[in-house]
GROMACS .gro file of C-alpha atoms in nm:
model
  409
    1UNK     CA    1  -2.532   1.173   1.089
    2UNK     CA    2  -2.831   1.198   0.853
    3UNK     CA    3  -2.913   1.556   0.958
    4UNK     CA    4  -2.744   1.893   0.918
    5UNK     CA    5  -2.662   2.150   1.186
    6UNK     CA    6  -2.670   1.908   1.480
    7UNK     CA    7  -2.345   2.034   1.637
    8UNK     CA    8  -2.226   1.711   1.796
    9UNK     CA    9  -2.030   1.829   2.099
   10UNK     CA   10  -1.989   1.596   2.398
   11UNK     CA   11  -2.067   1.229   2.441
   12UNK     CA   12  -2.122   0.965   2.707
   13UNK     CA   13  -2.203   0.598   2.758
   14UNK     CA   14  -2.509   0.385   2.826
   15UNK     CA   15  -2.311   0.211   3.102
   16UNK     CA   16  -1.991   0.299   3.288
   17UNK     CA   17  -1.819   0.250   3.623
   18UNK     CA   18  -2.130   0.367   3.807
   19UNK     CA   19  -2.288   0.036   3.694
   20UNK     CA   20  -2.001  -0.172   3.837
   21UNK     CA   21  -2.114  -0.513   3.958
   22UNK     CA   22  -2.418  -0.534   3.730
   23UNK     CA   23  -2.339  -0.812   3.479
   24UNK     CA   24  -2.640  -0.715   3.266
   25UNK     CA   25  -2.479  -0.382   3.171
   26UNK     CA   26  -2.246  -0.347   2.873
   27UNK     CA   27  -2.071  -0.034   2.750
   28UNK     CA   28  -2.193  -0.068   2.392
   29UNK     CA   29  -2.392   0.247   2.315
   30UNK     CA   30  -2.240   0.592   2.272
   31UNK     CA   31  -2.475   0.876   2.363
   32UNK     CA   32  -2.432   1.177   2.132
   33UNK     CA   33  -2.636   1.486   2.225
   34UNK     CA   34  -2.658   1.758   1.958
   35UNK     CA   35  -2.597   2.098   2.110
   36UNK     CA   36  -2.787   2.301   1.849
   37UNK     CA   37  -3.054   2.074   1.698
   38UNK     CA   38  -3.134   1.919   2.041
   39UNK     CA   39  -3.141   1.573   1.881
   40UNK     CA   40  -2.980   1.284   2.074
   41UNK     CA   41  -2.819   1.000   1.881
   42UNK     CA   42  -2.762   0.658   2.035
   43UNK     CA   43  -2.477   0.489   1.848
   44UNK     CA   44  -2.417   0.113   1.846
   45UNK     CA   45  -2.042   0.072   1.896
   46UNK     CA   46  -2.065  -0.282   2.033
   47UNK     CA   47  -2.179  -0.492   1.738
   48UNK     CA   48  -1.888  -0.379   1.520
   49UNK     CA   49  -1.665  -0.119   1.690
   50UNK     CA   50  -1.497  -0.030   1.359
   51UNK     CA   51  -1.831   0.033   1.190
   52UNK     CA   52  -2.056   0.218   1.435
   53UNK     CA   53  -2.419   0.257   1.334
   54UNK     CA   54  -2.715   0.457   1.454
   55UNK     CA   55  -2.922   0.256   1.701
   56UNK     CA   56  -3.182   0.524   1.783
   57UNK     CA   57  -3.254   0.893   1.739
   58UNK     CA   58  -3.428   1.088   2.014
   59UNK     CA   59  -3.597   1.375   1.836
   60UNK     CA   60  -3.591   1.734   1.967
   61UNK     CA   61  -3.966   1.738   2.016
   62UNK     CA   62  -3.930   1.475   2.289
   63UNK     CA   63  -3.700   1.705   2.488
   64UNK     CA   64  -3.918   2.008   2.416
   65UNK     CA   65  -4.254   1.858   2.509
   66UNK     CA   66  -4.162   1.610   2.781
   67UNK     CA   67  -3.901   1.821   2.961
   68UNK     CA   68  -3.928   2.180   2.840
   69UNK     CA   69  -3.556   2.165   2.766
   70UNK     CA   70  -3.322   2.200   2.468
   71UNK     CA   71  -2.953   2.211   2.377
   72UNK     CA   72  -2.836   1.891   2.551
   73UNK     CA   73  -2.470   1.882   2.652
   74UNK     CA   74  -2.316   1.640   2.904
   75UNK     CA   75  -2.425   1.277   2.923
   76UNK     CA   76  -2.354   1.052   3.222
   77UNK     CA   77  -2.487   0.704   3.294
   78UNK     CA   78  -2.632   0.647   3.640
   79UNK     CA   79  -2.614   0.355   3.878
   80UNK     CA   80  -2.991   0.317   3.832
   81UNK     CA   81  -2.935   0.226   3.468
   82UNK     CA   82  -3.078   0.551   3.341
   83UNK     CA   83  -2.887   0.811   3.138
   84UNK     CA   84  -2.880   1.173   3.249
   85UNK     CA   85  -2.812   1.461   3.010
   86UNK     CA   86  -2.763   1.823   3.115
   87UNK     CA   87  -2.927   2.089   2.900
   88UNK     CA   88  -2.833   2.450   2.836
   89UNK     CA   89  -3.160   2.603   2.730
   90UNK     CA   90  -3.530   2.607   2.667
   91UNK     CA   91  -3.683   2.546   2.322
   92UNK     CA   92  -3.702   2.920   2.244
   93UNK     CA   93  -3.325   2.967   2.289
   94UNK     CA   94  -3.314   3.119   2.635
   95UNK     CA   95  -3.101   2.979   2.915
   96UNK     CA   96  -3.230   2.694   3.131
   97UNK     CA   97  -3.013   2.450   3.324
   98UNK     CA   98  -3.221   2.136   3.359
   99UNK     CA   99  -3.159   1.764   3.313
  100UNK     CA  100  -3.316   1.500   3.091
  101UNK     CA  101  -3.345   1.134   3.193
  102UNK     CA  102  -3.338   0.858   2.930
  103UNK     CA  103  -3.434   0.497   2.988
  104UNK     CA  104  -3.111   0.295   2.972
  105UNK     CA  105  -3.268   0.016   2.763
  106UNK     CA  106  -3.516   0.184   2.529
  107UNK     CA  107  -3.350   0.529   2.531
  108UNK     CA  108  -3.692   0.690   2.548
  109UNK     CA  109  -3.720   1.022   2.731
  110UNK     CA  110  -3.842   0.953   3.086
  111UNK     CA  111  -3.870   1.315   3.197
  112UNK     CA  112  -3.684   1.575   3.402
  113UNK     CA  113  -3.439   1.486   3.679
  114UNK     CA  114  -3.490   1.819   3.859
  115UNK     CA  115  -3.814   1.924   4.024
  116UNK     CA  116  -4.051   2.163   3.845
  117UNK     CA  117  -3.938   2.524   3.876
  118UNK     CA  118  -3.594   2.436   4.010
  119UNK     CA  119  -3.388   2.444   3.689
  120UNK     CA  120  -3.082   2.669   3.703
  121UNK     CA  121  -3.072   2.992   3.495
  122UNK     CA  122  -2.806   2.838   3.271
  123UNK     CA  123  -2.665   2.490   3.219
  124UNK     CA  124  -2.360   2.315   3.082
  125UNK     CA  125  -2.169   2.038   3.263
  126UNK     CA  126  -2.228   1.829   3.576
  127UNK     CA  127  -2.056   1.572   3.797
  128UNK     CA  128  -2.198   1.374   4.086
  129UNK     CA  129  -2.044   1.213   4.395
  130UNK     CA  130  -2.291   0.958   4.539
  131UNK     CA  131  -2.101   0.892   4.863
  132UNK     CA  132  -2.163   1.253   4.958
  133UNK     CA  133  -2.511   1.273   4.804
  134UNK     CA  134  -2.414   1.569   4.588
  135UNK     CA  135  -2.412   1.684   4.228
  136UNK     CA  136  -2.246   2.002   4.098
  137UNK     CA  137  -2.356   2.171   3.775
  138UNK     CA  138  -2.209   2.463   3.579
  139UNK     CA  139  -2.317   2.739   3.341
  140UNK     CA  140  -2.223   2.855   2.991
  141UNK     CA  141  -2.489   3.093   2.860
  142UNK     CA  142  -2.812   3.140   2.667
  143UNK     CA  143  -2.790   2.930   2.348
  144UNK     CA  144  -2.932   3.201   2.122
  145UNK     CA  145  -2.668   3.445   2.249
  146UNK     CA  146  -2.369   3.222   2.186
  147UNK     CA  147  -2.467   3.020   1.879
  148UNK     CA  148  -2.309   3.255   1.624
  149UNK     CA  149  -2.008   3.370   1.825
  150UNK     CA  150  -1.909   3.561   2.137
  151UNK     CA  151  -2.024   3.919   2.192
  152UNK     CA  152  -1.870   4.071   2.507
  153UNK     CA  153  -2.176   4.292   2.546
  154UNK     CA  154  -2.385   3.982   2.612
  155UNK     CA  155  -2.193   3.925   2.935
  156UNK     CA  156  -2.310   4.262   3.069
  157UNK     CA  157  -2.663   4.179   2.953
  158UNK     CA  158  -2.663   3.877   3.183
  159UNK     CA  159  -2.668   3.620   2.905
  160UNK     CA  160  -2.369   3.424   3.042
  161UNK     CA  161  -2.337   3.244   3.372
  162UNK     CA  162  -2.089   3.263   3.660
  163UNK     CA  163  -2.227   3.020   3.918
  164UNK     CA  164  -2.202   2.663   4.039
  165UNK     CA  165  -2.518   2.487   4.151
  166UNK     CA  166  -2.519   2.229   4.429
  167UNK     CA  167  -2.788   1.960   4.418
  168UNK     CA  168  -2.903   1.687   4.656
  169UNK     CA  169  -2.833   1.369   4.458
  170UNK     CA  170  -3.109   1.167   4.626
  171UNK     CA  171  -3.396   1.417   4.639
  172UNK     CA  172  -3.296   1.610   4.323
  173UNK     CA  173  -3.340   1.939   4.508
  174UNK     CA  174  -3.117   2.239   4.443
  175UNK     CA  175  -2.944   2.323   4.770
  176UNK     CA  176  -2.703   2.607   4.695
  177UNK     CA  177  -2.587   2.846   4.426
  178UNK     CA  178  -2.223   2.954   4.449
  179UNK     CA  179  -2.164   3.281   4.263
  180UNK     CA  180  -1.801   3.280   4.151
  181UNK     CA  181  -1.804   3.646   4.047
  182UNK     CA  182  -1.617   3.805   3.758
  183UNK     CA  183  -1.311   3.582   3.806
  184UNK     CA  184  -1.539   3.281   3.770
  185UNK     CA  185  -1.726   3.398   3.461
  186UNK     CA  186  -1.846   3.113   3.235
  187UNK     CA  187  -1.763   2.808   3.451
  188UNK     CA  188  -1.757   2.518   3.206
  189UNK     CA  189  -1.603   2.176   3.278
  190UNK     CA  190  -1.644   2.051   3.635
  191UNK     CA  191  -1.446   1.758   3.780
  192UNK     CA  192  -1.462   1.599   4.121
  193UNK     CA  193  -1.148   1.413   4.219
  194UNK     CA  194  -1.177   1.052   4.100
  195UNK     CA  195  -1.152   0.918   4.454
  196UNK     CA  196  -1.522   0.847   4.526
  197UNK     CA  197  -1.479   0.952   4.888
  198UNK     CA  198  -1.333   1.293   4.796
  199UNK     CA  199  -1.523   1.605   4.897
  200UNK     CA  200  -1.359   1.844   4.653
  201UNK     CA  201  -1.291   1.909   4.287
  202UNK     CA  202  -1.218   2.181   4.033
  203UNK     CA  203  -1.399   2.384   3.771
  204UNK     CA  204  -1.244   2.572   3.481
  205UNK     CA  205  -1.387   2.921   3.425
  206UNK     CA  206  -1.347   3.021   3.062
  207UNK     CA  207  -1.388   3.398   3.054
  208UNK     CA  208  -1.244   3.447   3.401
  209UNK     CA  209  -0.944   3.235   3.294
  210UNK     CA  210  -0.929   3.081   3.639
  211UNK     CA  211  -0.972   2.748   3.812
  212UNK     CA  212  -1.180   2.730   4.127
  213UNK     CA  213  -1.161   2.454   4.384
  214UNK     CA  214  -1.499   2.360   4.529
  215UNK     CA  215  -1.519   2.171   4.856
  216UNK     CA  216  -1.745   2.058   5.137
  217UNK     CA  217  -1.723   2.272   5.450
  218UNK     CA  218  -1.724   2.155   5.810
  219UNK     CA  219  -2.091   2.246   5.847
  220UNK     CA  220  -2.187   2.025   5.551
  221UNK     CA  221  -2.238   2.303   5.299
  222UNK     CA  222  -2.029   2.367   4.988
  223UNK     CA  223  -1.800   2.655   4.900
  224UNK     CA  224  -1.545   2.753   4.634
  225UNK     CA  225  -1.212   2.934   4.619
  226UNK     CA  226  -0.994   3.047   4.330
  227UNK     CA  227  -0.669   2.847   4.318
  228UNK     CA  228  -0.532   2.920   3.967
  229UNK     CA  229  -0.548   3.243   3.768
  230UNK     CA  230  -0.420   3.295   3.413
  231UNK     CA  231  -0.351   3.667   3.371
  232UNK     CA  232  -0.492   3.852   3.072
  233UNK     CA  233  -0.249   3.980   2.812
  234UNK     CA  234  -0.266   4.341   2.691
  235UNK     CA  235  -0.284   4.327   2.312
  236UNK     CA  236  -0.351   4.523   1.996
  237UNK     CA  237  -0.502   4.395   1.674
  238UNK     CA  238  -0.768   4.194   1.857
  239UNK     CA  239  -1.138   4.244   1.944
  240UNK     CA  240  -1.061   4.367   2.299
  241UNK     CA  241  -0.762   4.548   2.454
  242UNK     CA  242  -0.703   4.251   2.686
  243UNK     CA  243  -0.709   3.884   2.588
  244UNK     CA  244  -0.814   3.622   2.844
  245UNK     CA  245  -0.674   3.271   2.831
  246UNK     CA  246  -1.024   3.122   2.788
  247UNK     CA  247  -0.995   2.796   2.980
  248UNK     CA  248  -1.224   2.565   2.785
  249UNK     CA  249  -1.140   2.218   2.915
  250UNK     CA  250  -0.991   2.076   3.234
  251UNK     CA  251  -0.900   1.719   3.322
  252UNK     CA  252  -0.774   1.539   3.632
  253UNK     CA  253  -0.545   1.237   3.601
  254UNK     CA  254  -0.686   0.911   3.733
  255UNK     CA  255  -0.448   0.914   4.030
  256UNK     CA  256  -0.574   1.264   4.125
  257UNK     CA  257  -0.218   1.398   4.110
  258UNK     CA  258  -0.227   1.629   3.808
  259UNK     CA  259  -0.474   1.877   3.663
  260UNK     CA  260  -0.455   1.978   3.297
  261UNK     CA  261  -0.630   2.259   3.112
  262UNK     CA  262  -0.629   2.434   2.778
  263UNK     CA  263  -0.620   2.809   2.713
  264UNK     CA  264  -0.806   2.826   2.381
  265UNK     CA  265  -0.717   3.188   2.308
  266UNK     CA  266  -0.359   3.204   2.442
  267UNK     CA  267  -0.287   2.867   2.280
  268UNK     CA  268  -0.124   2.667   2.559
  269UNK     CA  269  -0.190   2.352   2.758
  270UNK     CA  270  -0.087   2.354   3.123
  271UNK     CA  271  -0.013   2.078   3.373
  272UNK     CA  272  -0.043   2.143   3.748
  273UNK     CA  273   0.061   1.926   4.040
  274UNK     CA  274  -0.244   1.926   4.271
  275UNK     CA  275  -0.114   1.709   4.552
  276UNK     CA  276  -0.159   2.025   4.760
  277UNK     CA  277  -0.525   2.071   4.666
  278UNK     CA  278  -0.538   2.438   4.763
  279UNK     CA  279  -0.211   2.538   4.598
  280UNK     CA  280  -0.171   2.384   4.251
  281UNK     CA  281   0.184   2.410   4.115
  282UNK     CA  282   0.257   2.464   3.744
  283UNK     CA  283   0.491   2.187   3.625
  284UNK     CA  284   0.430   2.169   3.249
  285UNK     CA  285   0.329   2.397   2.961
  286UNK     CA  286   0.328   2.374   2.582
  287UNK     CA  287   0.200   2.616   2.314
  288UNK     CA  288   0.023   2.466   2.014
  289UNK     CA  289  -0.138   2.741   1.808
  290UNK     CA  290  -0.365   3.010   1.949
  291UNK     CA  291  -0.432   3.380   1.892
  292UNK     CA  292  -0.098   3.534   1.991
  293UNK     CA  293   0.135   3.362   1.743
  294UNK     CA  294   0.448   3.553   1.651
  295UNK     CA  295   0.351   3.574   1.282
  296UNK     CA  296  -0.014   3.665   1.345
  297UNK     CA  297  -0.202   3.997   1.346
  298UNK     CA  298  -0.213   4.027   1.726
  299UNK     CA  299   0.071   4.200   1.909
  300UNK     CA  300   0.116   4.143   2.281
  301UNK     CA  301   0.191   4.476   2.447
  302UNK     CA  302   0.214   4.357   2.806
  303UNK     CA  303   0.230   4.002   2.939
  304UNK     CA  304   0.234   3.941   3.315
  305UNK     CA  305   0.379   3.596   3.241
  306UNK     CA  306   0.666   3.766   3.053
  307UNK     CA  307   0.661   3.511   2.773
  308UNK     CA  308   0.761   3.564   2.410
  309UNK     CA  309   0.484   3.529   2.154
  310UNK     CA  310   0.505   3.164   2.048
  311UNK     CA  311   0.583   3.062   1.689
  312UNK     CA  312   0.330   2.860   1.489
  313UNK     CA  313   0.358   2.484   1.525
  314UNK     CA  314   0.398   2.247   1.232
  315UNK     CA  315   0.345   1.871   1.253
  316UNK     CA  316   0.435   1.658   0.953
  317UNK     CA  317   0.439   1.971   0.739
  318UNK     CA  318   0.093   2.092   0.845
  319UNK     CA  319   0.050   2.414   1.035
  320UNK     CA  320  -0.162   2.351   1.343
  321UNK     CA  321  -0.490   2.541   1.294
  322UNK     CA  322  -0.693   2.679   1.580
  323UNK     CA  323  -0.581   2.617   1.935
  324UNK     CA  324  -0.573   2.340   2.198
  325UNK     CA  325  -0.923   2.266   2.323
  326UNK     CA  326  -1.060   1.926   2.431
  327UNK     CA  327  -0.826   1.701   2.627
  328UNK     CA  328  -0.812   1.329   2.698
  329UNK     CA  329  -0.545   1.154   2.903
  330UNK     CA  330  -0.429   0.795   2.863
  331UNK     CA  331  -0.517   0.580   3.162
  332UNK     CA  332  -0.151   0.551   3.262
  333UNK     CA  333  -0.123   0.931   3.254
  334UNK     CA  334   0.162   0.942   3.001
  335UNK     CA  335  -0.011   1.058   2.680
  336UNK     CA  336  -0.237   1.360   2.652
  337UNK     CA  337  -0.453   1.387   2.340
  338UNK     CA  338  -0.587   1.724   2.229
  339UNK     CA  339  -0.824   1.850   1.959
  340UNK     CA  340  -0.860   2.209   1.842
  341UNK     CA  341  -1.229   2.286   1.778
  342UNK     CA  342  -1.442   2.447   2.048
  343UNK     CA  343  -1.780   2.512   1.886
  344UNK     CA  344  -1.845   2.591   1.520
  345UNK     CA  345  -1.987   2.939   1.582
  346UNK     CA  346  -1.685   3.038   1.788
  347UNK     CA  347  -1.439   2.857   1.560
  348UNK     CA  348  -1.561   3.073   1.269
  349UNK     CA  349  -1.514   3.388   1.475
  350UNK     CA  350  -1.172   3.325   1.629
  351UNK     CA  351  -1.005   3.072   1.396
  352UNK     CA  352  -1.156   3.098   1.046
  353UNK     CA  353  -0.853   2.912   0.907
  354UNK     CA  354  -0.972   2.604   1.093
  355UNK     CA  355  -1.306   2.614   0.910
  356UNK     CA  356  -1.111   2.604   0.584
  357UNK     CA  357  -0.841   2.354   0.683
  358UNK     CA  358  -1.020   2.137   0.939
  359UNK     CA  359  -0.911   2.071   1.295
  360UNK     CA  360  -0.643   1.832   1.415
  361UNK     CA  361  -0.573   1.586   1.694
  362UNK     CA  362  -0.231   1.598   1.857
  363UNK     CA  363  -0.051   1.388   2.117
  364UNK     CA  364   0.150   1.529   2.406
  365UNK     CA  365   0.415   1.331   2.592
  366UNK     CA  366   0.359   1.367   2.967
  367UNK     CA  367   0.623   1.329   3.235
  368UNK     CA  368   0.397   1.174   3.498
  369UNK     CA  369   0.677   1.149   3.754
  370UNK     CA  370   0.815   1.503   3.777
  371UNK     CA  371   0.578   1.692   3.548
  372UNK     CA  372   0.641   1.825   3.199
  373UNK     CA  373   0.478   1.834   2.855
  374UNK     CA  374   0.627   1.795   2.507
  375UNK     CA  375   0.469   1.754   2.164
  376UNK     CA  376   0.494   1.423   1.981
  377UNK     CA  377   0.616   1.544   1.640
  378UNK     CA  378   0.528   1.212   1.474
  379UNK     CA  379   0.157   1.202   1.566
  380UNK     CA  380  -0.115   1.389   1.376
  381UNK     CA  381  -0.477   1.321   1.288
  382UNK     CA  382  -0.568   1.573   1.018
  383UNK     CA  383  -0.946   1.618   1.003
  384UNK     CA  384  -0.903   1.843   0.702
  385UNK     CA  385  -0.851   1.524   0.500
  386UNK     CA  386  -1.184   1.366   0.589
  387UNK     CA  387  -1.364   1.247   0.270
  388UNK     CA  388  -1.662   1.473   0.342
  389UNK     CA  389  -1.453   1.731   0.524
  390UNK     CA  390  -1.294   1.940   0.636
  391UNK     CA  391  -1.447   1.866   0.978
  392UNK     CA  392  -1.415   2.004   1.329
  393UNK     CA  393  -1.315   1.751   1.597
  394UNK     CA  394  -1.413   1.810   1.957
  395UNK     CA  395  -1.442   1.557   2.241
  396UNK     CA  396  -1.245   1.230   2.258
  397UNK     CA  397  -1.363   0.906   2.417
  398UNK     CA  398  -1.195   0.573   2.494
  399UNK     CA  399  -1.407   0.260   2.432
  400UNK     CA  400  -1.342   0.137   2.787
  401UNK     CA  401  -1.398   0.464   2.968
  402UNK     CA  402  -1.165   0.749   3.054
  403UNK     CA  403  -1.078   1.035   3.290
  404UNK     CA  404  -1.385   1.241   3.201
  405UNK     CA  405  -1.653   0.981   3.129
  406UNK     CA  406  -1.661   0.760   3.437
  407UNK     CA  407  -1.778   0.824   3.792
  408UNK     CA  408  -1.691   0.571   4.062
  409UNK     CA  409  -1.930   0.473   4.336
   0.00000   0.00000   0.00000
């Protein structure tokens, strides 16, 4: 990118499965919102996929003046042809969970998706399910509170979120706010089941280290229940006496059979069988870095999971820096790809070695029949070797769509 301090974070497409049946639509532009600068890049990946180039830049002032929003995060294409981007804040750095609409052809800012005065207190991710006329959005925190790292005191100050917001997809009205409480603190990635007729899904709550299932009730409203909890570990040599798992990404396989998530502080990836939607069953786990390594400064004093502190992992002679973060699953469900950077301000705080050495991409073998995870020792993308690096790699995308980019109608 031609600018500094953008903080490229998540990405989306100009067209996806929600445009199915429209022969005029082509998945040839990657939408790259910048979490800190509030700039949005539109990247041409169709003309020459091996040499992407900038097609357009949406400047921050367009988001500020036309929408009163900043810090764009998740991008989804809509069946209407427009592009919708969730935002985390207002131009002054406070929290504000609104949504920006871009024209799908010109990529000009059209305006807000939500009605005036109805933005959520905080924003982050969103997923919609047209057959049930619903959209669910989540909350991280106030951008100016989190940009340089995590301060636990900011949670008590009310600068981080703990709620899901339920929206009417047709009228754009906010219908409900579901407060998930302390166990649901900082709900980040939200995923409906891929089945477009499904009335349920899951959200990973980072600080609460839990996964909640949200669902439509018999009376047509929406509710949520905790279905997975990762217990905190009592530690010494760390910033707090107890260390949460910090669930920072979740993913559902395309067949809606397995749920995966990463614990960015504990350092493990987990695989759950969710065929019983209310009672997920742990079937796979692998440690790949993290903050409780056996040769690190943190000592685990009490672990409800009764696990030994894991050793560091080495792939092709390189010690894995940081911890598992963003996930992407192959379409056949047999290969899970993982990167290690969360967000530069938090990377510097929790994994300063990753700033020095760069992040990595790893590949996990998945047993998609019985469950089970194992590291591919022969696969490594070392972003510390980038010519202008080291760099921090975050979200992964497949050119034809994937488990976290596409919504079916």
